[in-house]
Coordinates of C-alpha atoms and ligand atoms in Angstrom, one line a residue:
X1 CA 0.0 0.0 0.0
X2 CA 1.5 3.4 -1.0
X3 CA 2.0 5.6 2.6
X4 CA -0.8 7.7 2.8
X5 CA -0.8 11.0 4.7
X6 CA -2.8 10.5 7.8
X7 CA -3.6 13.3 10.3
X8 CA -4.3 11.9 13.6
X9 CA -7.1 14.3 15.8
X10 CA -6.7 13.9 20.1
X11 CA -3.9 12.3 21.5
X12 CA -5.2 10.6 24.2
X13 CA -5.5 6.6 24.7
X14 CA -6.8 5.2 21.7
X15 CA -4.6 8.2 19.8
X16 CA -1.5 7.3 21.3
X17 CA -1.7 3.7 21.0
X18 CA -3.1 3.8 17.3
X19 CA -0.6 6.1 16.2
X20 CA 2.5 3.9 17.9
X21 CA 0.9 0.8 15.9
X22 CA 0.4 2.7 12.7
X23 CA 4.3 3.8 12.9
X24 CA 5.7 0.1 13.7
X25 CA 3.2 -0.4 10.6
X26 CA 5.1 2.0 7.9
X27 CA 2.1 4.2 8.4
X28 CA 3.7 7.2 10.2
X29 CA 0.7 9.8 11.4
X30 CA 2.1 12.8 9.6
X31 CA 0.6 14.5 11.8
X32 CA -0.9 15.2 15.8
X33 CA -3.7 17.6 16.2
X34 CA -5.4 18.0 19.9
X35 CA -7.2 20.4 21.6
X36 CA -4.4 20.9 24.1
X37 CA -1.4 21.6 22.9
X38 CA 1.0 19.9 25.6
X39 CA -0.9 17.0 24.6
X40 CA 0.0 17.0 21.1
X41 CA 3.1 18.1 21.6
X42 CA 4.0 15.2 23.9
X43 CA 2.1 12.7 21.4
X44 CA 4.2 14.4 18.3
X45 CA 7.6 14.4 20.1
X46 CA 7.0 10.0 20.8
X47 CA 6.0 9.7 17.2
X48 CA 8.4 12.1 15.9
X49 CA 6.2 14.3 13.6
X50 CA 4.1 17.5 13.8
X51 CA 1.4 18.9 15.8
X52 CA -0.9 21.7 16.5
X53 CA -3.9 22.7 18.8
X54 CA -5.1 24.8 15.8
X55 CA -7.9 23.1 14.1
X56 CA -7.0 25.3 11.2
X57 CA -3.6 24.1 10.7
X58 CA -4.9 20.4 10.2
X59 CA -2.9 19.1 6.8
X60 CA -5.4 19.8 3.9
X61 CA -3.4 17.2 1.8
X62 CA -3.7 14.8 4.2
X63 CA -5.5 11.1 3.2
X64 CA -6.9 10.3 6.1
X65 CA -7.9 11.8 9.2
X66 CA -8.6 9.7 12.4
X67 CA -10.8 11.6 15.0
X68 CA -9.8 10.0 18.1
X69 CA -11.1 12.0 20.1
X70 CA -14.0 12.0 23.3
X71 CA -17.3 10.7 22.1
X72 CA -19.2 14.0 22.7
X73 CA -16.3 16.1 20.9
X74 CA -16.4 13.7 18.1
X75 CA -19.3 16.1 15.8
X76 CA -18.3 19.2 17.7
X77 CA -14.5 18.9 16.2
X78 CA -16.0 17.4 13.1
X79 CA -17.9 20.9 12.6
X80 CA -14.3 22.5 13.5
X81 CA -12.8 20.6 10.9
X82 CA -14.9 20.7 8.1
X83 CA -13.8 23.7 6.0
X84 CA -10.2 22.4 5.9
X85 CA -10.9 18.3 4.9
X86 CA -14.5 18.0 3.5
X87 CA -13.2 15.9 0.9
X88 CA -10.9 13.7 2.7
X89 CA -11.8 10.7 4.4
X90 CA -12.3 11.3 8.0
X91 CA -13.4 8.7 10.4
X92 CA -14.1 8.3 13.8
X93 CA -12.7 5.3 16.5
X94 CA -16.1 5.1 18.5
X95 CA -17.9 2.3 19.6
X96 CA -21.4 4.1 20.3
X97 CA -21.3 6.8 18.1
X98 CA -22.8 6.5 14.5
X99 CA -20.4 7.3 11.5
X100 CA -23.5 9.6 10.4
X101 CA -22.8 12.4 12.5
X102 CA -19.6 13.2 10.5
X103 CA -22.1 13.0 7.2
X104 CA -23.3 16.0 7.0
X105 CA -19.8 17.7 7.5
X106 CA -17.5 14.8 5.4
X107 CA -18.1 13.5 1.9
X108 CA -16.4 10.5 3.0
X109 CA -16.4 9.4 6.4
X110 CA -16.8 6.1 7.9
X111 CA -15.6 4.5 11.6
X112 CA -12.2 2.9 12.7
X113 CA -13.7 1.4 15.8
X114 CA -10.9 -1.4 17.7
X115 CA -13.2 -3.2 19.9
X116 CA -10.8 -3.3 22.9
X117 CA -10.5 -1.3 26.1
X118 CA -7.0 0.6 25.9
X119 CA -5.4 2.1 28.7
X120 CA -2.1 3.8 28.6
X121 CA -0.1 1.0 31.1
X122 CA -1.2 -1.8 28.9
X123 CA 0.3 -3.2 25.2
X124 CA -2.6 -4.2 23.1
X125 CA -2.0 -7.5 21.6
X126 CA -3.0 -5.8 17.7
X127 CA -3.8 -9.3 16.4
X128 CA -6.4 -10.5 19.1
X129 CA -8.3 -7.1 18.5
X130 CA -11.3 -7.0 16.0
X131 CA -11.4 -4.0 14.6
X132 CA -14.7 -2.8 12.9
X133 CA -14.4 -0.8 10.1
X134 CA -17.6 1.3 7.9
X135 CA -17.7 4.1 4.8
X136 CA -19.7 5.5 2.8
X137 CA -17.8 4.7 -0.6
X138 CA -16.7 1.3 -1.5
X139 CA -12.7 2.7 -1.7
X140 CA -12.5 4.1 1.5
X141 CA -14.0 0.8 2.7
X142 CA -11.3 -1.1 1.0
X143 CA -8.5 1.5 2.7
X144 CA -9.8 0.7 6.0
X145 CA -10.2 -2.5 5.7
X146 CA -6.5 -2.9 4.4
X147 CA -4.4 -0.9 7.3
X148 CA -6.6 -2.6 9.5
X149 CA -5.4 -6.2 8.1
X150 CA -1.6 -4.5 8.6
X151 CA -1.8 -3.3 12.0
X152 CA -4.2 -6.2 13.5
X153 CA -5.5 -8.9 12.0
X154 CA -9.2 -9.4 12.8
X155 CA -11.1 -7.2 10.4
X156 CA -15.6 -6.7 10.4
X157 CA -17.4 -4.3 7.8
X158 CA -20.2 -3.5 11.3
X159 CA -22.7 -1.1 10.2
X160 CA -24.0 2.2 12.7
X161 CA -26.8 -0.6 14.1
X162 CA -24.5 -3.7 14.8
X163 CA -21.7 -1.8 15.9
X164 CA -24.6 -0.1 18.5
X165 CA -25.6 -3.8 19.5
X166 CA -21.6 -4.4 20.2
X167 CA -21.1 -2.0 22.4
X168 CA -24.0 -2.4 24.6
X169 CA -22.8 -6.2 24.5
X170 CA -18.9 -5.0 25.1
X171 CA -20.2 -2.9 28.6
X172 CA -21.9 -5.8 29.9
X173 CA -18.5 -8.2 29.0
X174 CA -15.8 -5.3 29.8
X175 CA -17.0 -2.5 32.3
X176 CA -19.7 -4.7 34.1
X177 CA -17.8 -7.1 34.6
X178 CA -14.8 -5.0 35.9
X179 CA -17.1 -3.5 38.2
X180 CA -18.0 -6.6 39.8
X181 CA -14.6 -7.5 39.9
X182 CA -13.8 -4.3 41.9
X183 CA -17.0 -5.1 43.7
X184 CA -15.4 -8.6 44.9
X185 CA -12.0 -6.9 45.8
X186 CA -13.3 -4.0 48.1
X187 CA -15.6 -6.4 49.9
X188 CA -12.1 -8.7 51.0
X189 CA -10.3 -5.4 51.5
X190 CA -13.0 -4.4 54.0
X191 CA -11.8 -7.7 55.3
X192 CA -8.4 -7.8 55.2
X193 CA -8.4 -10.4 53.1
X194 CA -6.4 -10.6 49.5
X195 CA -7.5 -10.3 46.6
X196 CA -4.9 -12.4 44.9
X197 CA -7.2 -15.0 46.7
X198 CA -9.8 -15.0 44.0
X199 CA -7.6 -14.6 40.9
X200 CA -7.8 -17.9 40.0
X201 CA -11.6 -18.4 40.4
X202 CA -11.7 -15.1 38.0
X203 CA -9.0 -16.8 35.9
X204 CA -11.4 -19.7 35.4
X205 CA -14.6 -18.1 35.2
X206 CA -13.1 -16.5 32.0
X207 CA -11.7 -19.9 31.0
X208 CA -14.8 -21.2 31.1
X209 CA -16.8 -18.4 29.3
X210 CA -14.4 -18.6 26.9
X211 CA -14.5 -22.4 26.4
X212 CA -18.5 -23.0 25.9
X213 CA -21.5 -20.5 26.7
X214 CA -21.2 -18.7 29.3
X215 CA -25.2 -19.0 30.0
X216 CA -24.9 -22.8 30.4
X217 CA -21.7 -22.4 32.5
X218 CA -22.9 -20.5 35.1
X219 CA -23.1 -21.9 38.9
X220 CA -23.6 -20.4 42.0
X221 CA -26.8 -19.7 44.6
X222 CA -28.9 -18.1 42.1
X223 CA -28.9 -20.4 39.3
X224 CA -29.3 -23.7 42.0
X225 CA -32.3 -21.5 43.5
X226 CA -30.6 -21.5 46.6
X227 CA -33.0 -18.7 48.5
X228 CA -30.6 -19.7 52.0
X229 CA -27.3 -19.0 50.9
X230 CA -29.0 -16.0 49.2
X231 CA -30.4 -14.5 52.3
X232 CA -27.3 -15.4 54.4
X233 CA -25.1 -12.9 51.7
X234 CA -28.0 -10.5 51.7
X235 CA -27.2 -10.3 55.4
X236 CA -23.5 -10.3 54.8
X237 CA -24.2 -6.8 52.5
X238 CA -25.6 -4.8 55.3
X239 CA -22.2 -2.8 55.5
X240 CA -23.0 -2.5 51.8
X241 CA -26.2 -0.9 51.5
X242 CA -26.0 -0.3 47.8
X243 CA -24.5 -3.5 46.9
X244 CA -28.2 -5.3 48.0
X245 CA -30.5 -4.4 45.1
X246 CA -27.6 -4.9 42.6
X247 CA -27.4 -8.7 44.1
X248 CA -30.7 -9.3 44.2
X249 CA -31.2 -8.0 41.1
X250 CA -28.3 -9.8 39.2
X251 CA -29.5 -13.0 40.9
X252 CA -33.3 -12.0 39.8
X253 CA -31.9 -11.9 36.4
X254 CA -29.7 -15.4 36.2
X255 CA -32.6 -17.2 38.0
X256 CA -35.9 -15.0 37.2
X257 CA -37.9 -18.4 38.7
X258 CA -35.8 -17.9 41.9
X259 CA -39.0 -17.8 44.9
X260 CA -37.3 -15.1 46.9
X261 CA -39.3 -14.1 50.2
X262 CA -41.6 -11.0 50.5
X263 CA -39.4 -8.3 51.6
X264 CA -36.0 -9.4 49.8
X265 CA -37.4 -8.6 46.4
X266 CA -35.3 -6.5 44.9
X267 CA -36.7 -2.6 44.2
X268 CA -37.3 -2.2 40.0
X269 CA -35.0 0.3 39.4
Ligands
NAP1 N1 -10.0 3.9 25.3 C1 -10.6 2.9 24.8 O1 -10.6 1.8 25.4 C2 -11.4 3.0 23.5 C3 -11.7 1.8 22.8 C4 -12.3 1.9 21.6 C5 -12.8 3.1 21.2 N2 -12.5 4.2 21.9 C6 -13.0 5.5 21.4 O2 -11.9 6.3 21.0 C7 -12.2 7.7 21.3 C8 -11.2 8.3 22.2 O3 -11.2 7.6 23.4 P1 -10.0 7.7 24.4 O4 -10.2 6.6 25.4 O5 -8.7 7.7 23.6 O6 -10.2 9.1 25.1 P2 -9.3 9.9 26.0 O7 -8.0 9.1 26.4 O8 -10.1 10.5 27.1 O9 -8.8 11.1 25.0 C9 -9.8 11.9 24.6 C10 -9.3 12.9 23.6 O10 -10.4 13.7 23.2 C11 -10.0 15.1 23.2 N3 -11.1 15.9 23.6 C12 -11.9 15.7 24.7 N4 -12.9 16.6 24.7 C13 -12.7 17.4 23.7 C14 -13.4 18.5 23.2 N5 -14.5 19.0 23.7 N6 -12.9 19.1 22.0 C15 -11.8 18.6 21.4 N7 -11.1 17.5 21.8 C16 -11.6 16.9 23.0 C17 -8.8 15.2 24.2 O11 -8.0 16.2 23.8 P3 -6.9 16.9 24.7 O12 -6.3 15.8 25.5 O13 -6.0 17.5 23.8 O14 -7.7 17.9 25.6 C18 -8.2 13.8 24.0 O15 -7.1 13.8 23.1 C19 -13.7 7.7 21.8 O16 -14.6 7.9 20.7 C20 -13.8 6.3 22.4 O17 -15.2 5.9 22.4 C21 -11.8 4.2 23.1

């Protein structure tokens, strides 16, 4: 593929870590815009190439511009944009936000969305990482598709609906289940006990969700009806006002036939 100019907009996670991927690629981002400069300064001065926090500065010969930037600044900065790239290709890396909103700034646009969760002490394994991939015009879908197949390896046309339906699915499988995970550790902090203890039960409880359906490898009081052990924990939560509904509720939800007494119903919320 012949090295196209890209422009790379914010320089935060998903900017930095794209644009050190592109690089070890052979597709240097030419250059680093963000809204604050240190920001793009720093990012620039890693990648070794330009920057500005001048929208108006953005490279008007550029091939490609990748808006990686917070999902509510994504058709805000489009706007900004617009009367220096209309006709380049400009897409966005979001998850929950159509690639419409940049249609009525872009004549082509589409969406560059890696469906991982990046954080800046982490690597990305690049070939483990679907990447998702949209535009309007049959040549910029080909593009995407293409420096996605060089920097990962596993590469989805997803349209504005599916790629909706994904990330509702990628909060319950990433972020909820973080969050019980961080539920879990407070609760043995409280009691001075490690965390480390339950690693390997969290180890295998991916294992196994990994290995078959995670719906028919489910255990635990809920799904064996077990109204006892449920009521004992219930008790357990009392430190943990909060933390009642949400177990009730998650156990409502694996088991909805579970016969829970008046009183311990959870609240709808
Ligand atoms: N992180 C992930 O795991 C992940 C995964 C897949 C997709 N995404 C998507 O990637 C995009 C960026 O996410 P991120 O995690 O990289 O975010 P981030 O680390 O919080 O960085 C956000 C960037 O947006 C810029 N920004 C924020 N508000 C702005 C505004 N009002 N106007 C202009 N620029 C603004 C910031 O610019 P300054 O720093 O210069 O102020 C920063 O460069 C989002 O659409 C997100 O949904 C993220």
């Amino acid at each position: 593929m012949t090295t196209p100019t890209i422009v790379l907009v914010g320089a935060g996670r998903i900017g930095t870590h794209l644009a050190q991927r592109l690089k070890g690629k052979g597709l240097p981002v030419a250059q680093v815009i963000s809204r604050t400069a240190a920001h793009a300064r720093a990012l620039a001065e890693l990648l070794r190439t330009d920057w500005s926090d001048d929208w108006s500065e953005i490279r008007q010969d550029a091939d490609w511009v990748i808006l990686a930037v917070r999902d509510d600044a994504i058709e805000p900065v489009a706007r900004l944009l617009a009367p220096y790239v209309a006709e380049t290709l400009v897409t966005h890396t979001s998850g929950a936000t159509p690639g419409a909103v940049l249609a009525p700034y872009f004549e082509r646009f589409g969406v560059f969305y890696p469906l991982q969760s990046f954080s800046p002490t982490r690597m990305p394994i690049w070939s483990k990482i679907p990447f998702c991939v949209d535009a309007q015009r049959e040549a910029d879908l080909a593009f995407l598709k293409k420096v996605a197949k060089v920097i990962g390896n596993l590469v989805y046309q997803v349209n504005d609906e599916q790629r909706a339906v994904l990330h509702v699915a990628a909060v319950f499988a990433n972020n909820f289940a973080n969050h019980c995970f961080a539920i879990a550790e407070k609760i043995l902090e409280d009691t001075d006990l490690p965390f480390d203890m339950l690693h390997p039960l969290m180890e295998e409880t991916l294992a196994k969700a990994l290995q078959e359906s995670p719906a028919r490898m489910q255990t635990g009081p809920a799904v064996r009806g077990d109204v006892d052990t449920i009521l004992r924990h219930v008790e357990q939560l009392k430190p943990y006002p909060e933390l009642r509904d949400l177990y009730l509720n998650l156990s409502k939800n694996i088991n909805p036939a579970l016969a829970l007494p008046r009183g311990t119903k959870p609240k709808k919320s």
